PDB file of C-alpha atoms in Angstrom:
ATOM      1  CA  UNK A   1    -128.454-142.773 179.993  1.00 77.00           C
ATOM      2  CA  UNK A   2    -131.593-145.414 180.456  1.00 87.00           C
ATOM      3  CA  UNK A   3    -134.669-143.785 181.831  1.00 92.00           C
ATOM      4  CA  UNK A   4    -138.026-144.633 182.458  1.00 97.00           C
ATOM      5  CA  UNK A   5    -140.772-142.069 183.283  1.00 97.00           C
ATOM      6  CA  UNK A   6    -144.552-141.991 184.670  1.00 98.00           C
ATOM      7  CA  UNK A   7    -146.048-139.806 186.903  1.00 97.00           C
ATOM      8  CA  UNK A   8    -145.859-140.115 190.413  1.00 97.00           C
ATOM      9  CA  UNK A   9    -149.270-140.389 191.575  1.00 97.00           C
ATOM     10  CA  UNK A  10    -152.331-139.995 189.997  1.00 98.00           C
ATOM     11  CA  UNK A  11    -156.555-140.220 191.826  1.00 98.00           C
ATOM     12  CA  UNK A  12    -159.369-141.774 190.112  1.00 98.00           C
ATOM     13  CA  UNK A  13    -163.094-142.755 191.264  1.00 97.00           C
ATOM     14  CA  UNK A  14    -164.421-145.271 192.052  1.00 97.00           C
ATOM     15  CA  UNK A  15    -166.336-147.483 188.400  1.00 97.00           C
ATOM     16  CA  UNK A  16    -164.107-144.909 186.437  1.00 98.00           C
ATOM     17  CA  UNK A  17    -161.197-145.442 183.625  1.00 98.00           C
ATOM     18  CA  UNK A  18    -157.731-144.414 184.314  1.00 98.00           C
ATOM     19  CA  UNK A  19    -154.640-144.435 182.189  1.00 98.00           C
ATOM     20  CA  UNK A  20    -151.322-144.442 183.160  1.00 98.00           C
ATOM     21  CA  UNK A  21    -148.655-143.153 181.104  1.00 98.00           C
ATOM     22  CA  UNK A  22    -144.826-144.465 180.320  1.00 98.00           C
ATOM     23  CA  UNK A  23    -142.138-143.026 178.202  1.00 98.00           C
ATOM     24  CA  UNK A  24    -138.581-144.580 177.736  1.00 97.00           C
ATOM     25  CA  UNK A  25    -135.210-144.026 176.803  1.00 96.00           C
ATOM     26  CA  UNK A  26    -133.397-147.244 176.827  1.00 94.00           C
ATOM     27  CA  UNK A  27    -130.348-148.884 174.749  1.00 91.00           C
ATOM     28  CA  UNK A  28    -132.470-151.001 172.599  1.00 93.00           C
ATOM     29  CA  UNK A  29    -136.070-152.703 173.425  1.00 94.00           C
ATOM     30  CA  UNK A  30    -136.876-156.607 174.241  1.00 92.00           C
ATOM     31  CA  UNK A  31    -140.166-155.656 175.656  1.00 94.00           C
ATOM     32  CA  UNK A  32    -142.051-153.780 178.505  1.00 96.00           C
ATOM     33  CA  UNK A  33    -143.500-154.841 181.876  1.00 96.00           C
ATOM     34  CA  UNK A  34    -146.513-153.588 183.919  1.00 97.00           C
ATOM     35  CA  UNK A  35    -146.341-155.165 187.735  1.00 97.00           C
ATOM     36  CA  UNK A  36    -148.731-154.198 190.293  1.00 97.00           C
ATOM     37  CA  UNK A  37    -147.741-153.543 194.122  1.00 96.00           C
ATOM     38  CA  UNK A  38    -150.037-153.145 196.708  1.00 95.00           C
ATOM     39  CA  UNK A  39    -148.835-151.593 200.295  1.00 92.00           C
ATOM     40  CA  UNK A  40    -146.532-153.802 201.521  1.00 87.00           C
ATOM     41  CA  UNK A  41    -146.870-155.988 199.346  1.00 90.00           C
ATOM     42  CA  UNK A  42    -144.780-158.220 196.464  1.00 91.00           C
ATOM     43  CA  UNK A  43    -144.814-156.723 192.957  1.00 94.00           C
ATOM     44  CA  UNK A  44    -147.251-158.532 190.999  1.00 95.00           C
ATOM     45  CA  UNK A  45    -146.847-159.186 186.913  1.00 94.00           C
ATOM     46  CA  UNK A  46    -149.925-157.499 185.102  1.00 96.00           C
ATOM     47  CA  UNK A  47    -148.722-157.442 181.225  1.00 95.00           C
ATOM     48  CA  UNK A  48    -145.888-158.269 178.829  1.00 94.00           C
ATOM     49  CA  UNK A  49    -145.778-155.559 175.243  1.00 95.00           C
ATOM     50  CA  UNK A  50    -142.949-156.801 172.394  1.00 94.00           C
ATOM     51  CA  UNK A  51    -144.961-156.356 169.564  1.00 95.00           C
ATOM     52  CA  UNK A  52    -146.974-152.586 169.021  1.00 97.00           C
ATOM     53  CA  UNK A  53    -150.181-152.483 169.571  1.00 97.00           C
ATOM     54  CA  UNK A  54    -152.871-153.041 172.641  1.00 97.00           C
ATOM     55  CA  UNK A  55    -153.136-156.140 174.745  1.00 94.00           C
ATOM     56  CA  UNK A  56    -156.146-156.437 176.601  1.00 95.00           C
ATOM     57  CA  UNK A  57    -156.709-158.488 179.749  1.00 92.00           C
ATOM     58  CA  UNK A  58    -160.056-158.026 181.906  1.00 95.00           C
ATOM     59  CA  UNK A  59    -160.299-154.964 182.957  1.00 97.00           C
ATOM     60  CA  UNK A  60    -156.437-153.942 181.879  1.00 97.00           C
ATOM     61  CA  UNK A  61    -155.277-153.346 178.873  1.00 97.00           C
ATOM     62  CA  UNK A  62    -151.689-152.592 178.044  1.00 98.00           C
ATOM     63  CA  UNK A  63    -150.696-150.527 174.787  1.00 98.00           C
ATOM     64  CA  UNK A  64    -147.235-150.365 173.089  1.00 98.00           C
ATOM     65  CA  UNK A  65    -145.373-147.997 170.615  1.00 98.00           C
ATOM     66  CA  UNK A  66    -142.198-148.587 170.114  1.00 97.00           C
ATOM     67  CA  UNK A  67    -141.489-145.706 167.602  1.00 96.00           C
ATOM     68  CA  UNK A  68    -142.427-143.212 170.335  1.00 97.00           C
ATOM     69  CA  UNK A  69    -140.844-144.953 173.169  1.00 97.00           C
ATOM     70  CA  UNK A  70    -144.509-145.056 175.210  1.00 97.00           C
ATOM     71  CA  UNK A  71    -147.046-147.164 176.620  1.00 98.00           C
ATOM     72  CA  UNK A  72    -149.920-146.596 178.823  1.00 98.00           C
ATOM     73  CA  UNK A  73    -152.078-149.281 181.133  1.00 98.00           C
ATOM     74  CA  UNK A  74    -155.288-148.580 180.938  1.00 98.00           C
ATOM     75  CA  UNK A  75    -158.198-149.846 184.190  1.00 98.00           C
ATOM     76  CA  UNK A  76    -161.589-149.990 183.674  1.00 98.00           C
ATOM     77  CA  UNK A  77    -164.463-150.135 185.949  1.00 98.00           C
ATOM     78  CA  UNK A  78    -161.950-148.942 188.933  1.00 98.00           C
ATOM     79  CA  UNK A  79    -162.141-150.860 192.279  1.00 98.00           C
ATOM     80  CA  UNK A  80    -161.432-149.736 195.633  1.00 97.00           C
ATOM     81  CA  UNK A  81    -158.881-152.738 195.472  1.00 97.00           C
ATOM     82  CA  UNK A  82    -156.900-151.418 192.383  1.00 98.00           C
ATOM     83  CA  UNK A  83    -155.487-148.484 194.948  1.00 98.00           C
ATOM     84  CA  UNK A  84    -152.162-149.520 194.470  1.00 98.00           C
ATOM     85  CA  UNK A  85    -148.203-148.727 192.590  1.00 97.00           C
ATOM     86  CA  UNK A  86    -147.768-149.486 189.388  1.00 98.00           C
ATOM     87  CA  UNK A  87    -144.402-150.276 188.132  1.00 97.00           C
ATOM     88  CA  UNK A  88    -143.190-150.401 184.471  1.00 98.00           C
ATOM     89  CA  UNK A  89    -140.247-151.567 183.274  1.00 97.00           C
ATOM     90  CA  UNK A  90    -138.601-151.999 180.089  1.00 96.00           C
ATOM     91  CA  UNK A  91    -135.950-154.747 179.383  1.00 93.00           C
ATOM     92  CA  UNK A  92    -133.111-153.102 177.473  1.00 90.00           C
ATOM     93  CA  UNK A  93    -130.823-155.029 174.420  1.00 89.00           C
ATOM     94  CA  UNK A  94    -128.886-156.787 177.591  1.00 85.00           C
ATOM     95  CA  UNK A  95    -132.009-157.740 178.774  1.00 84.00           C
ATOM     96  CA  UNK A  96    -132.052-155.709 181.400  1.00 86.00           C
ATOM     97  CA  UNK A  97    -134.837-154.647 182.931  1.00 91.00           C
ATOM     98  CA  UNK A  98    -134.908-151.259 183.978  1.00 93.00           C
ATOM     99  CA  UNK A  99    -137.670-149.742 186.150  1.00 96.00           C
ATOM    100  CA  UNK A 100    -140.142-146.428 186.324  1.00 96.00           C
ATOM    101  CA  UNK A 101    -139.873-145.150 190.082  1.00 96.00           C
ATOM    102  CA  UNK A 102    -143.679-146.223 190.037  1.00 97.00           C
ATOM    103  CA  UNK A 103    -147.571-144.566 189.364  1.00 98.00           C
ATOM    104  CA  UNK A 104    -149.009-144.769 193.116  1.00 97.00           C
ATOM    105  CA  UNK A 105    -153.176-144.893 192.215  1.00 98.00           C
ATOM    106  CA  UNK A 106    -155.379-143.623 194.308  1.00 98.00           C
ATOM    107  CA  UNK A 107    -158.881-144.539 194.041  1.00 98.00           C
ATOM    108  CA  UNK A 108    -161.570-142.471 195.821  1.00 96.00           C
ATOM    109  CA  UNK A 109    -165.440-143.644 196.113  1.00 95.00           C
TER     110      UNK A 109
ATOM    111  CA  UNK B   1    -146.030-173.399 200.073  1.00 53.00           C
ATOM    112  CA  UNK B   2    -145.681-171.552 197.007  1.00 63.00           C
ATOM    113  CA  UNK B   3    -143.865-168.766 194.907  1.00 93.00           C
ATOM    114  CA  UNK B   4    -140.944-166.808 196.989  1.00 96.00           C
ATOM    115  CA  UNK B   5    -140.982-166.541 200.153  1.00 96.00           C
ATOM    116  CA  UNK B   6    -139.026-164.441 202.123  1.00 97.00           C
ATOM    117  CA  UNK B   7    -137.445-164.099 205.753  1.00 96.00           C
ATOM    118  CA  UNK B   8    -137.583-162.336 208.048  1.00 97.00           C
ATOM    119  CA  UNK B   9    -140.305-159.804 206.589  1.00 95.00           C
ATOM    120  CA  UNK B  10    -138.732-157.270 209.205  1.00 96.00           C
ATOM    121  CA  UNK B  11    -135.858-156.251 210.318  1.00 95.00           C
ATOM    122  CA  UNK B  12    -133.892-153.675 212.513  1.00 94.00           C
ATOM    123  CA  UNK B  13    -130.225-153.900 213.130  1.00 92.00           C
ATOM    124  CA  UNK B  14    -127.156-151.312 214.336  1.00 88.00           C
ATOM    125  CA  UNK B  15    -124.625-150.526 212.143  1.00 87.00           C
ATOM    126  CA  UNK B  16    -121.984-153.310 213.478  1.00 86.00           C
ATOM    127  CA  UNK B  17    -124.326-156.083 213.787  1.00 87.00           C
ATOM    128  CA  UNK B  18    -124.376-159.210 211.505  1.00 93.00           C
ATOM    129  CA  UNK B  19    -127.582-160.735 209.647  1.00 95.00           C
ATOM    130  CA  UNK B  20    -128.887-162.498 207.218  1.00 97.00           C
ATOM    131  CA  UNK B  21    -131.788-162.070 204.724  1.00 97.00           C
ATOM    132  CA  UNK B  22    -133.447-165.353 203.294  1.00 98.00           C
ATOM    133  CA  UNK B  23    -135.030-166.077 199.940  1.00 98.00           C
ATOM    134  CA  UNK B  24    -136.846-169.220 198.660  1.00 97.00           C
ATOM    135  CA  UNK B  25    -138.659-169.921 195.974  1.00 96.00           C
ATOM    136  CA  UNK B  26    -140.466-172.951 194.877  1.00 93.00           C
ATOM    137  CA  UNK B  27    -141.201-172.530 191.359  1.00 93.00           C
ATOM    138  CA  UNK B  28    -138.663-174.359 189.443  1.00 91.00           C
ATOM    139  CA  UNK B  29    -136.926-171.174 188.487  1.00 92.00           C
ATOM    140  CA  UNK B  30    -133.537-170.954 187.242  1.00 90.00           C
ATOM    141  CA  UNK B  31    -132.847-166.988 187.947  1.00 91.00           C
ATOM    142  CA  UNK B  32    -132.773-165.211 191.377  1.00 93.00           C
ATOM    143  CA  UNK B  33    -132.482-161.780 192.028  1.00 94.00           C
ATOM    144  CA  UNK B  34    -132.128-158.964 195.083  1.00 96.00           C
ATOM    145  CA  UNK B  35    -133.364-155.741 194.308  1.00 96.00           C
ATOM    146  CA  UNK B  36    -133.636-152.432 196.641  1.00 96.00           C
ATOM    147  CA  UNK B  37    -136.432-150.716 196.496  1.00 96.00           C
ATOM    148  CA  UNK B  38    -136.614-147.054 197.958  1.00 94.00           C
ATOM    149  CA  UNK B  39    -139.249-144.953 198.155  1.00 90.00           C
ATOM    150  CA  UNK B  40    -140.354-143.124 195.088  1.00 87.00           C
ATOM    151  CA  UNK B  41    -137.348-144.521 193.413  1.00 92.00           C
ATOM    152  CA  UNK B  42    -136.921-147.305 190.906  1.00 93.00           C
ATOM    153  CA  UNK B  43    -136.465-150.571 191.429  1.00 94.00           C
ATOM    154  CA  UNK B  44    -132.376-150.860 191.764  1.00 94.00           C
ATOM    155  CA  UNK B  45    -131.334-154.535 191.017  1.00 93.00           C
ATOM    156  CA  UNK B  46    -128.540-155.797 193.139  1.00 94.00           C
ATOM    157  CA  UNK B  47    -127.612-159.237 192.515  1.00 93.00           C
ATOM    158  CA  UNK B  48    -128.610-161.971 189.663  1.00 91.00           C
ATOM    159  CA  UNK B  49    -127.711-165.856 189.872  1.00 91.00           C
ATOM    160  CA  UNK B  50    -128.711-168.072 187.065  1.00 85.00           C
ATOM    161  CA  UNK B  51    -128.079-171.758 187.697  1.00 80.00           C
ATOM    162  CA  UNK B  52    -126.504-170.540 191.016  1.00 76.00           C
ATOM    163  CA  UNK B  53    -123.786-168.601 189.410  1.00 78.00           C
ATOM    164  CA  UNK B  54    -123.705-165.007 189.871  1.00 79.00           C
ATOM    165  CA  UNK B  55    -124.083-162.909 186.736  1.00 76.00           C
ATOM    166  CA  UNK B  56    -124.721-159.701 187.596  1.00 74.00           C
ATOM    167  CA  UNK B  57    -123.132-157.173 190.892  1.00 74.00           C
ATOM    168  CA  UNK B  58    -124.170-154.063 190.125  1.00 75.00           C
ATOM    169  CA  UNK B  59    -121.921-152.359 192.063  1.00 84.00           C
ATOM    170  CA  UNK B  60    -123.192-152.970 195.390  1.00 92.00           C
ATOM    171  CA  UNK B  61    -121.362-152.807 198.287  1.00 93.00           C
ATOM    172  CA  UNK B  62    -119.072-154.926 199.751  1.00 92.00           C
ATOM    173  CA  UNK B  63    -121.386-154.757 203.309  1.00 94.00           C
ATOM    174  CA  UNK B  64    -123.837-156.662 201.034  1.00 96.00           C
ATOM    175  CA  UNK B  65    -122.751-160.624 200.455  1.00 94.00           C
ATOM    176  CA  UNK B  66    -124.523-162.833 198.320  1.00 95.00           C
ATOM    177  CA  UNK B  67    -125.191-166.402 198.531  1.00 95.00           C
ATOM    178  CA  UNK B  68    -126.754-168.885 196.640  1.00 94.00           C
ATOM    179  CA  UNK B  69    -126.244-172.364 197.314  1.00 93.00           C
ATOM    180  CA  UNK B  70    -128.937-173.695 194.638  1.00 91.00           C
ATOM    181  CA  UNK B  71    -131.304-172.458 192.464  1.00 88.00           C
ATOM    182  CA  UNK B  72    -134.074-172.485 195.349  1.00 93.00           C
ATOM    183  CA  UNK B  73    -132.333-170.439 197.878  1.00 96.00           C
ATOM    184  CA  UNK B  74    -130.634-167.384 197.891  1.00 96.00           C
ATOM    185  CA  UNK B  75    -129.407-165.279 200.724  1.00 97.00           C
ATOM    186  CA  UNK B  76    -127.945-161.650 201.574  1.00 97.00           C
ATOM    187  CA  UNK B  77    -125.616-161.190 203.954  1.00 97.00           C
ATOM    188  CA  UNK B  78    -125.516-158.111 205.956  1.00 96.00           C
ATOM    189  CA  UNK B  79    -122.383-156.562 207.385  1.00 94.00           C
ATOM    190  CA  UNK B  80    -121.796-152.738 209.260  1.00 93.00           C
ATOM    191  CA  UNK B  81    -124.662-151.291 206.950  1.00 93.00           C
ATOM    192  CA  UNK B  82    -125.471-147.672 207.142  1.00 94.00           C
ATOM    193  CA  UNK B  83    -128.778-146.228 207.878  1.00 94.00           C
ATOM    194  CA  UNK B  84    -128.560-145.003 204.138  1.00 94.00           C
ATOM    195  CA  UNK B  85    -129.273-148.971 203.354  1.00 96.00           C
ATOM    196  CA  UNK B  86    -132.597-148.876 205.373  1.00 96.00           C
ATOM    197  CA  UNK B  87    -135.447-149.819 202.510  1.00 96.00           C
ATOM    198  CA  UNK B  88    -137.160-152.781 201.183  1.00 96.00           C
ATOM    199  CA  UNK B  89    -135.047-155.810 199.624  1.00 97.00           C
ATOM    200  CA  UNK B  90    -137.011-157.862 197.228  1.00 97.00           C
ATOM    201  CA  UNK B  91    -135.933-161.051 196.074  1.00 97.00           C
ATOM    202  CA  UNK B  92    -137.642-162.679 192.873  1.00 96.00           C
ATOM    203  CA  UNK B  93    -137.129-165.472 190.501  1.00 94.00           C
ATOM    204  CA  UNK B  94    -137.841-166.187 186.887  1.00 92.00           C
ATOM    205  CA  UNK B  95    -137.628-169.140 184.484  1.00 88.00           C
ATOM    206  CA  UNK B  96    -134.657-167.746 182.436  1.00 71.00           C
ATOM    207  CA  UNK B  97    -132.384-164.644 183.711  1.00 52.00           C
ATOM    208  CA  UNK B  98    -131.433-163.636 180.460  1.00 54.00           C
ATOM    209  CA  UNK B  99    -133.636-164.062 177.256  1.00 52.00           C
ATOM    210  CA  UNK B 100    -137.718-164.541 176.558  1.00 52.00           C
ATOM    211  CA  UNK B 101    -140.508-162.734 178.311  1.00 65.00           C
ATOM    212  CA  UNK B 102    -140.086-164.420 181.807  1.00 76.00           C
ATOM    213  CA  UNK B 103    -141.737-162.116 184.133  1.00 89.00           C
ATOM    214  CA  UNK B 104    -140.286-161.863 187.496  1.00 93.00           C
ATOM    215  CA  UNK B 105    -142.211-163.451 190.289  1.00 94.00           C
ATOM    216  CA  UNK B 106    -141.137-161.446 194.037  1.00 96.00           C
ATOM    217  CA  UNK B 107    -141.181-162.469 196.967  1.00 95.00           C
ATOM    218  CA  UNK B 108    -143.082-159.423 199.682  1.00 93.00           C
ATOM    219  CA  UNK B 109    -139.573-158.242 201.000  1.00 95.00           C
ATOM    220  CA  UNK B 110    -137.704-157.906 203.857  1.00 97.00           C
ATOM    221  CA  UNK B 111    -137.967-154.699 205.413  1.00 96.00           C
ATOM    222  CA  UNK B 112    -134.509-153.319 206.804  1.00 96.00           C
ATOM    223  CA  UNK B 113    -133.933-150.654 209.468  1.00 95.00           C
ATOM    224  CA  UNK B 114    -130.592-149.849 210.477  1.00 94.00           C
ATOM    225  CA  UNK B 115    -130.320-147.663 213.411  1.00 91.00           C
TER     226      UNK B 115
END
């Protein structure tokens, strides 16, 4: 079977770094997805990984391996505002994109 | 207005009643999509429509009725649900349902209580 995994919550303070884990087990790979959903709230896109390696985007960064079926998203300089779930998915040799149950980040002062 | 909206963002119904969730999006896309999302479980997808033809059921219920009369709206109709199919439904869109690195844009849900 097709599973994603990444721990269910995880608490971080306030100006600190966090990184948040996500292995996979999926029928083939056409690239992994980092969204971002706030309380009631849509899911928002953060980061697309195809290729290995580390994509970095403000404060975010996203890093791929493919051999080890794993990527983490890494936040700098936390914010009060970045309290929030974080969703990966990976989209599978159907393209298919199947999902992580979600990190939900809490960030304390 | 843009990206997807949704409608209502609310919703309680009994089990026999009839309703109607509404997605729109205005962002040119070709793809639409209703997921479920549960708490503390994964995204499940539900429908997909690309160029208004459906190309994915993912063995949803019969209760639940898609509809998509263009590639701007898309609807789900609702029919003697169980309380079991209380959660959030998220609709979203993308460029292309089936190839590149078209991220899904969502719409903030409608949330469903059935009594």
């Amino acid at each position: 079977g097709q599973n994603i995994d990444q721990p269910t919550e995880m608490t971080a303070t306030e100006g600190a770094i966090v990184q948040i884990n996500c292995t996979y087990q999926t029928s083939g790979f056409n690239g992994l997805f980092w969204y971002q959903q706030h309380a009631g709230e849509a899911p928002t896109f953060l980061s697309y990984n195809v290729l290995d390696g580390l994509e970095e985007k403000g404060r975010f960064s996203s890093f791929l391996s493919r051999s080890k079926g794993y990527s983490y998203l890494l936040l700098k300089e936390l914010q009060m505002k970045d309290s929030a779930s974080y969703l990966c998915a990976v989209r599978d040799s159907n393209y298919q994109l199947i999902w992580g149950a979600g990190t939900k980040l809490i960030i304390k002062p | 207005e843009t990206g997807v909206t949704q409608t209502p963002r609310h919703l309680v119904m009994g089990m026999t009643n009839k309703k109607s969730l509404k997605c729109e999006q205005h962002l040119g896309h070709n793809a639409m999509y209703w997921y479920k999302q549960s708490a503390k479980k994964p995204l499940e997808l539900m429908f997909v429509y690309n160029f208004k033809e459906q190309t994915e059921n993912n063995s949803v219920p019969s209760r639940f009725s898609p509809e998509c009369p263009n590639s701007s709206h898309l609807f789900l109709h609702l029919h003697t649900l169980q309380p079991e199919d209380s959660a959030l439904y998220l609709c979203a869109s993308s460029q292309d349902g089936t190839s590149g690195s078209g991220e899904l844009f969502f719409g903030e849900g409608s949330r469903l209580t059935v009594l």
